[in-house]
CSV table of C-alpha atoms and ligand atoms in Angstrom, one decimal:
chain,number,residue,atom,x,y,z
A,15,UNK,CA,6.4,10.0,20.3
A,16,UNK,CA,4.5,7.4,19.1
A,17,UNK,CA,0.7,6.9,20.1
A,18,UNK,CA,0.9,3.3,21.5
A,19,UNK,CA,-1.7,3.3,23.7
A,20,UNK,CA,-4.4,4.6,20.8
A,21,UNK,CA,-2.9,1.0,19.0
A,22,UNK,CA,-2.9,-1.6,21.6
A,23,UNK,CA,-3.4,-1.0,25.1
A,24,UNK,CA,-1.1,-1.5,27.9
A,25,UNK,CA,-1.2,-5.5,29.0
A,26,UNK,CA,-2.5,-6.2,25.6
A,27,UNK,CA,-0.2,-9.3,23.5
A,28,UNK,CA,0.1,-6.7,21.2
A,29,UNK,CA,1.4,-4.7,23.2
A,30,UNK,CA,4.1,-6.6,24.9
A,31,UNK,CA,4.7,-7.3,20.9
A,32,UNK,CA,5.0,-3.8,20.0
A,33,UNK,CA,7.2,-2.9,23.0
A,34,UNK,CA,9.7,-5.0,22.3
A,35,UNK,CA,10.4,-4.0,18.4
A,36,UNK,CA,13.5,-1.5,18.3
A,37,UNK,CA,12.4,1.5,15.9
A,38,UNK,CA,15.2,0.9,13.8
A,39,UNK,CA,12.9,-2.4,12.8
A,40,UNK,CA,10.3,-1.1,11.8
A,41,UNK,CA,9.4,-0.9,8.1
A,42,UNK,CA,9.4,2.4,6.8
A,43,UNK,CA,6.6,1.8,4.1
A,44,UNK,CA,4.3,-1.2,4.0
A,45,UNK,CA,2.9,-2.2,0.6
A,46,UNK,CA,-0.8,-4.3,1.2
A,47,UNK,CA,-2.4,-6.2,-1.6
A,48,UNK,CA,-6.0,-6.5,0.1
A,49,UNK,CA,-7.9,-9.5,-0.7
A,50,UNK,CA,-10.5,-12.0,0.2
A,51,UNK,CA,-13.4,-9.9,0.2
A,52,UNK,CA,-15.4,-11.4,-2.1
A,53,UNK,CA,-14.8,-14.8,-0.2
A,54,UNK,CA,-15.6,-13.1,2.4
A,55,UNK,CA,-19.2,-12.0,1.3
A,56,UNK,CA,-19.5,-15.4,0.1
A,57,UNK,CA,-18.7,-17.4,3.1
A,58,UNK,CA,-21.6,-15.8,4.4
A,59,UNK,CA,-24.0,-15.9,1.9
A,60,UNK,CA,-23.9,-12.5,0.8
A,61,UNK,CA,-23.2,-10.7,-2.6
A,62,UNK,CA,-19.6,-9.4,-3.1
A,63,UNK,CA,-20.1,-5.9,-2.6
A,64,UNK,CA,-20.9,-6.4,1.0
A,65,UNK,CA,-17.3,-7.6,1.2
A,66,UNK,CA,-16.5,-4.7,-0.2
A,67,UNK,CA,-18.2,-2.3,1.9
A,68,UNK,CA,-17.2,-4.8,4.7
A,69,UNK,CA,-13.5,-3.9,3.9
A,70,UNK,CA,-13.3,-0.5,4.3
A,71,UNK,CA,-13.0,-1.0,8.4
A,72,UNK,CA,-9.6,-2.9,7.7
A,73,UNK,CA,-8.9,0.2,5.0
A,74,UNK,CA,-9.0,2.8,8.1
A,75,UNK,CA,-7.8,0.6,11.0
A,76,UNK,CA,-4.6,0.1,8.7
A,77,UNK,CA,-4.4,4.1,8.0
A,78,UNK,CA,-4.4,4.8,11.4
A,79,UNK,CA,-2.2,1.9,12.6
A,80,UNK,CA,0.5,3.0,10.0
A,81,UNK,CA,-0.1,6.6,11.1
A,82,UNK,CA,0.3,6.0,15.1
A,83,UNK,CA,3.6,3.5,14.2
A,84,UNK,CA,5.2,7.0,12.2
A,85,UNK,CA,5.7,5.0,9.3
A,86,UNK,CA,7.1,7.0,6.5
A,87,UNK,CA,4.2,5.5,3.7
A,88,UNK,CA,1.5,2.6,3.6
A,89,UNK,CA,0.7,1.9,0.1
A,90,UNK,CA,-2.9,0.2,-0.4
A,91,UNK,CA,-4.1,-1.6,-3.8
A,92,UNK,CA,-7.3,-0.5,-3.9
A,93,UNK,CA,-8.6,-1.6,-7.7
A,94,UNK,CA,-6.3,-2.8,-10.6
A,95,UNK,CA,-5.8,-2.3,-14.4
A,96,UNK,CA,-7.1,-5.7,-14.5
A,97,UNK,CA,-10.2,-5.1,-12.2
A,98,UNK,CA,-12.2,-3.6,-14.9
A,99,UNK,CA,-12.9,-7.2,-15.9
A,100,UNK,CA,-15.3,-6.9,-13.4
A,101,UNK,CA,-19.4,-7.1,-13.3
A,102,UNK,CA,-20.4,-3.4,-13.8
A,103,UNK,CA,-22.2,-3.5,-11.0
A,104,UNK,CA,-18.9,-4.5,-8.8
A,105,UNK,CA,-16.8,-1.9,-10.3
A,106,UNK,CA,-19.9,1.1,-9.8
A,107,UNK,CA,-20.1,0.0,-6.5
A,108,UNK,CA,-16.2,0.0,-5.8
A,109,UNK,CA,-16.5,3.4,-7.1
A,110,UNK,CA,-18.8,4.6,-5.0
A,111,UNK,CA,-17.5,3.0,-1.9
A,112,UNK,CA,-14.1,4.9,-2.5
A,113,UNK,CA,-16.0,7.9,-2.6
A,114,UNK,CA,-17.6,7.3,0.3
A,115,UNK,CA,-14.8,6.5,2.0
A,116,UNK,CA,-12.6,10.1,0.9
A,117,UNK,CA,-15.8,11.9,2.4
A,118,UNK,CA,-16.0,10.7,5.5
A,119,UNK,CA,-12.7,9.7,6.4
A,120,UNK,CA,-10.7,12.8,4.9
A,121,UNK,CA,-11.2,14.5,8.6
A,122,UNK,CA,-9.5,11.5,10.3
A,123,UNK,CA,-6.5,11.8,7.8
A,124,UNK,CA,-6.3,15.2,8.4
A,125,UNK,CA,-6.4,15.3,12.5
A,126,UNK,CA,-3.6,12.3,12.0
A,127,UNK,CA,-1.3,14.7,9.8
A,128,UNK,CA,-1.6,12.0,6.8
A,129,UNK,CA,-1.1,13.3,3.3
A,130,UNK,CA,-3.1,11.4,0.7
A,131,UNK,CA,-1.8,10.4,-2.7
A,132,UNK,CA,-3.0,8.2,-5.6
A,133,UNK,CA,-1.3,6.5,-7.4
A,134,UNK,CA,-2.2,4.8,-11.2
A,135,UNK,CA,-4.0,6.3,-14.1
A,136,UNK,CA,-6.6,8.5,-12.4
A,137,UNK,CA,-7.0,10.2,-15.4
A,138,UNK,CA,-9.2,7.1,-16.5
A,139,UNK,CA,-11.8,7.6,-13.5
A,140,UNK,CA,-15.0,9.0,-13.2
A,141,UNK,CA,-14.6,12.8,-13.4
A,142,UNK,CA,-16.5,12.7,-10.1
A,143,UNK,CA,-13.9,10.1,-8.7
A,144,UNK,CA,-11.2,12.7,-9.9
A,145,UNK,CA,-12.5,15.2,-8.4
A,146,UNK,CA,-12.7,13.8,-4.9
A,147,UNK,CA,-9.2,12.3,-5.2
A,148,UNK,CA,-8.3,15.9,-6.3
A,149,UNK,CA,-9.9,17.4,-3.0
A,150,UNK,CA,-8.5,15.1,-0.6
A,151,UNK,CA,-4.9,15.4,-1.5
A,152,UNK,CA,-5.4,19.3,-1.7
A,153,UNK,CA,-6.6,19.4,1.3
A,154,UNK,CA,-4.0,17.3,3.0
A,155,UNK,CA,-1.4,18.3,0.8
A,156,UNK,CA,0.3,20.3,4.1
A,157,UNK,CA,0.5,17.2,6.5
A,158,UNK,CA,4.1,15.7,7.6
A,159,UNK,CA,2.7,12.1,8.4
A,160,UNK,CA,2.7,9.5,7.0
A,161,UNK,CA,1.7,9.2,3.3
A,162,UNK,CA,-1.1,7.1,2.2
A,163,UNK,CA,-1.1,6.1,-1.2
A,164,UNK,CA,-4.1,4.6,-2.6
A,165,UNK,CA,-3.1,2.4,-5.7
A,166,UNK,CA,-6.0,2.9,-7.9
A,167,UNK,CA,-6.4,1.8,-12.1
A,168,UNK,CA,-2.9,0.6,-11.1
A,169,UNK,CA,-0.9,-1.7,-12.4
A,170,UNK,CA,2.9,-1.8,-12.3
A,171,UNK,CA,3.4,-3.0,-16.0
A,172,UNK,CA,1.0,0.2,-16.9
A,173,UNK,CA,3.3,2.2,-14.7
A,174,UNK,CA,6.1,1.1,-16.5
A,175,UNK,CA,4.4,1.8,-20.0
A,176,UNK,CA,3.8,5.1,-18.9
A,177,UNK,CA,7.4,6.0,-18.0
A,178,UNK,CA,8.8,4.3,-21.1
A,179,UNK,CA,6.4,6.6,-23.0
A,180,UNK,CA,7.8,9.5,-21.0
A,181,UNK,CA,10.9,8.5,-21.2
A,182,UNK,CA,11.0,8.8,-24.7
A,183,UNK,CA,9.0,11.9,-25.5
A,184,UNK,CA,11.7,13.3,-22.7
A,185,UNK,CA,14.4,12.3,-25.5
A,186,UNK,CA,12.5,13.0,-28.7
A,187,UNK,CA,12.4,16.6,-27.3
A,188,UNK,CA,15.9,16.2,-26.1
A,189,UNK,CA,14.8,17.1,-22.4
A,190,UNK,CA,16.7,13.9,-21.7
A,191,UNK,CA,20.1,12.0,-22.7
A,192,UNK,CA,20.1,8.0,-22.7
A,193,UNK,CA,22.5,7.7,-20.4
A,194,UNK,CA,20.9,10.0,-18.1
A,195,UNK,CA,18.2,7.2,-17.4
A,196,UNK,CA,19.4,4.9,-14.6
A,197,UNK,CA,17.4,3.3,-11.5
A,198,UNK,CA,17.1,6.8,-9.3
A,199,UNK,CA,16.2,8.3,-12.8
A,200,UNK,CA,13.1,5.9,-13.3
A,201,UNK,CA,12.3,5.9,-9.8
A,202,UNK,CA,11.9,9.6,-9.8
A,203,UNK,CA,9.3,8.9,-12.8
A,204,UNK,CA,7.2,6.5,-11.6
A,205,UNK,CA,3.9,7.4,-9.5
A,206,UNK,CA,5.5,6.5,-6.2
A,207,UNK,CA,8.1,9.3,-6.6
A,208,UNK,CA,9.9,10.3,-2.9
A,209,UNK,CA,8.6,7.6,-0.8
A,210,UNK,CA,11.3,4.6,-0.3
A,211,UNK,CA,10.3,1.8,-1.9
A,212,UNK,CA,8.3,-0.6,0.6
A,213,UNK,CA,10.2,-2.7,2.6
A,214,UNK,CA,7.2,-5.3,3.6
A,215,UNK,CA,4.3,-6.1,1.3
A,216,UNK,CA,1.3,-7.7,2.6
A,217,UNK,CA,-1.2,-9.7,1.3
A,218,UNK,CA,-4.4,-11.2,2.8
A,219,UNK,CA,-6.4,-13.8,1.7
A,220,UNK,CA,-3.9,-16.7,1.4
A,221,UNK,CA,-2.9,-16.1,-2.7
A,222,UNK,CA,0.2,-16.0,-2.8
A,223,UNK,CA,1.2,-13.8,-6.0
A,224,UNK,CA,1.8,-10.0,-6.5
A,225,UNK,CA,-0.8,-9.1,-9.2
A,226,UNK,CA,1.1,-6.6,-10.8
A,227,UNK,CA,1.3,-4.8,-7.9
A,228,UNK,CA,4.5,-2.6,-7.5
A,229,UNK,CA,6.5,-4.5,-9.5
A,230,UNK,CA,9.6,-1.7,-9.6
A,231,UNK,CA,9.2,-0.8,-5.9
A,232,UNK,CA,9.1,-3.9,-4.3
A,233,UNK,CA,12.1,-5.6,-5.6
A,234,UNK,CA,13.6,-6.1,-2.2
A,235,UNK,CA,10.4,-5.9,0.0
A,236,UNK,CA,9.9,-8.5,2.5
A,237,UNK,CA,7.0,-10.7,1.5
A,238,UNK,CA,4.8,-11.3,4.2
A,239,UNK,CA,1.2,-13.6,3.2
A,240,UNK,CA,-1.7,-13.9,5.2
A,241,UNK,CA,-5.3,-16.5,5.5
A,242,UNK,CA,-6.8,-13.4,7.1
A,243,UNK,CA,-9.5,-12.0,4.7
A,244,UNK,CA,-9.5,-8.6,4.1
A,245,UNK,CA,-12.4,-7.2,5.6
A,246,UNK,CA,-11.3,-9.3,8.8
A,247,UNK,CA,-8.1,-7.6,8.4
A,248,UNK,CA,-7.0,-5.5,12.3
A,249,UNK,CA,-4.8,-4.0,13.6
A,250,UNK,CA,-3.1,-7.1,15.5
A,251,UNK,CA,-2.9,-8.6,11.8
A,252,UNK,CA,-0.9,-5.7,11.1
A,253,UNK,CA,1.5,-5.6,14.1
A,254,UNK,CA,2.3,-9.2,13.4
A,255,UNK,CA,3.4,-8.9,9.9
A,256,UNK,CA,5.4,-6.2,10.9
A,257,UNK,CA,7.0,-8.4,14.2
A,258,UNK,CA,7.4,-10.8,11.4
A,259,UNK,CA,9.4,-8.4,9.3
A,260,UNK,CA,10.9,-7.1,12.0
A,261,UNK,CA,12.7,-10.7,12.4
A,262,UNK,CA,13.8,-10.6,9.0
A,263,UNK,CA,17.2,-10.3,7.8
A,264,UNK,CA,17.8,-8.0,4.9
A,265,UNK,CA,21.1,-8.9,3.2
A,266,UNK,CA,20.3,-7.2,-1.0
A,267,UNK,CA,22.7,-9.5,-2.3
A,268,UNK,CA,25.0,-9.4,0.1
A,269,UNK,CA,26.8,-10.9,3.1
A,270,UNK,CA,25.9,-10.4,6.8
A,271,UNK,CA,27.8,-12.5,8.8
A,272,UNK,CA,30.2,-11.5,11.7
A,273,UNK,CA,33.3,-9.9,10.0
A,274,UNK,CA,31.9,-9.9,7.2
A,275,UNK,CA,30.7,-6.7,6.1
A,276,UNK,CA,28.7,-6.0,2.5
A,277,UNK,CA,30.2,-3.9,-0.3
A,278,UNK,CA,33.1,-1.7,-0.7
A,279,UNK,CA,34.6,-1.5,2.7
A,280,UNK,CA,35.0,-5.8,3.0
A,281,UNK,CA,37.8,-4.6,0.6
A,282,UNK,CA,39.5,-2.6,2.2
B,11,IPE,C1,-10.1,-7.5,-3.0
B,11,IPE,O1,-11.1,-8.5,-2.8
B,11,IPE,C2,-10.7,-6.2,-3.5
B,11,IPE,C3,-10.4,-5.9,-4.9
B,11,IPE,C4,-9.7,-6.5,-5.7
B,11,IPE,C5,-11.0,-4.6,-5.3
B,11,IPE,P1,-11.6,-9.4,-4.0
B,11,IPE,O2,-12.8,-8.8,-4.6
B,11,IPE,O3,-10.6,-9.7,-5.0
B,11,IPE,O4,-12.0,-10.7,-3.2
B,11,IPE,P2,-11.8,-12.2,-3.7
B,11,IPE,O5,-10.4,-12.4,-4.1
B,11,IPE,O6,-12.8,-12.4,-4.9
B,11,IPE,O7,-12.2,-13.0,-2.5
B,12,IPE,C1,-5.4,-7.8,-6.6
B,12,IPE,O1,-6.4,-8.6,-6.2
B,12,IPE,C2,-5.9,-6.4,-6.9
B,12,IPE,C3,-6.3,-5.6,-5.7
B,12,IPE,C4,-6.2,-6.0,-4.5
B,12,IPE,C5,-6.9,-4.3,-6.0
B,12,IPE,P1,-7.2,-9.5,-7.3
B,12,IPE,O2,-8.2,-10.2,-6.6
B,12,IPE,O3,-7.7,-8.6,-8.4
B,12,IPE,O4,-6.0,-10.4,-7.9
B,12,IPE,P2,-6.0,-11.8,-8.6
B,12,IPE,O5,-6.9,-11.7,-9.8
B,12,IPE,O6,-6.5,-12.8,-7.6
B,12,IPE,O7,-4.6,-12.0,-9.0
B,13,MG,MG1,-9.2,-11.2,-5.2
């Protein structure tokens, strides 16, 4: 049973809104690239890592949102490969936001049965950072709910150089066959491994490009692009990409018309 009323209350737009989206249009995983806030700091004068610390707000109004809808995963890109180009000071502070954020939020995620994973090459963080990523996915390592992946030091060209690299220590100690690599083989290799791949990405801030974000996953993902910046990022800007998916029609190369079904059985 879905907690509706904790997402928009009765009478609400958003609630009409919700009410009438069948389950079976929901997305099961939502993908969201969040940007802006640095234009968002800026627009009011402030430096960027206000924007930042402005954005984590959006960060656990989406958690909870995707955990009250029962989605099956929300995937969040929290800090590139490429981010590193950053001033020091941006990246420290990033840092130390995130941690910030896995201490004080971990009780939430646990009372709303959400198991924490992160995704991209931790093993490049702060030992510190480590560790608290560590902590938070032991401790909700148990939960059901939905699964939040954090996409940190992540890029999907550097998740793709780490399965190639895999892949071929895998064959160099004959542990795998060539023709035993197809898609379900590399999608059981990559980070994201036994969540569907998302079916709606998001991104805020009015660029419209996917960073190297998810490249693999999101091959048929509905691309939905909002002006919203991040850190004014809610709840109601959530529930309207996902009306907008909802609308969508899904067709992965094939045909949906009346009479026309897709695949084998138009055959037959
Ligand atoms: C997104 O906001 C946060 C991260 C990439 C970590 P930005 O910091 O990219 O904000 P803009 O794009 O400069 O406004
Ligand atoms: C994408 O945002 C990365 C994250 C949201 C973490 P960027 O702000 O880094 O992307 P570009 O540089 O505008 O493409
Ligand atoms: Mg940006």
């Amino acid at each position: 049973m879905k907690d509706l009323d904790r997402l928009a209350a009765p009478g609400t737009p958003e609630r009409e809104l919700l009410d009438r989206l069948a389950p079976e249009s929901l997305p099961r995983h939502v993908a969201i690239i969040m940007d802006g806030n640095g234009r968002w700091a800026r627009q009011r004068g402030l430096p960027r890592v206000e924007g930042h610390r402005a954005g984590i707000r959006a960060v656990r109004e989406s958690v909870e949102a995707a955990a009250r809808l029962e989605l099956k995963a929300l995937t969040l890109y929290a800090f590139s490969t490429e981010n590193w180009k950053r001033p020091r000071w941006e990246v420290r502070t990033l840092m130390a936001l995130l941690k910030e954020y896995l201490a004080k939020e971990l009780r939430t995620m646990v009372e709303n049965n959400v198991r924490f994973r992160p995704v991209g090459r931790l093993g490049e963080l702060e030992p510190e950072i480590q560790e608290s990523l560590a902590h938070a996915v032991e401790v909700t390592s148990a939960n059901t709910g939905l699964v939040f992946q954090i996409a940190l030091n992540y890029s999907g060209r550097a998740e793709f150089v780490d399965l190639v690299r895999a892949a071929t220590a895998a064959a160099r100690g004959g542990t795998v066959a060539p023709e035993d690599v197809d898609e379900e083989w590399i999608a059981a290799h990559l980070a994201t491994a036994g969540v569907p791949d998302p079916d709606l990405l998001i991104r805020t801030s009015g660029e419209l490009r996917v960073s190297n974000f998810l490249l693999w996953q999101i091959a048929y993902a509905e691309l939905h692009f909002t002006p919203v910046l991040w850190p004014d990022f809610t709840t109601r800007d959530l529930l309207a990409a996902v009306a907008d998916y909802a609308r969508r029609e899904r067709r992965y190369g094939g045909v949906v018309e009346p009479g026309h079904e897709t695949g084998e059985e138009a055959d037959q």
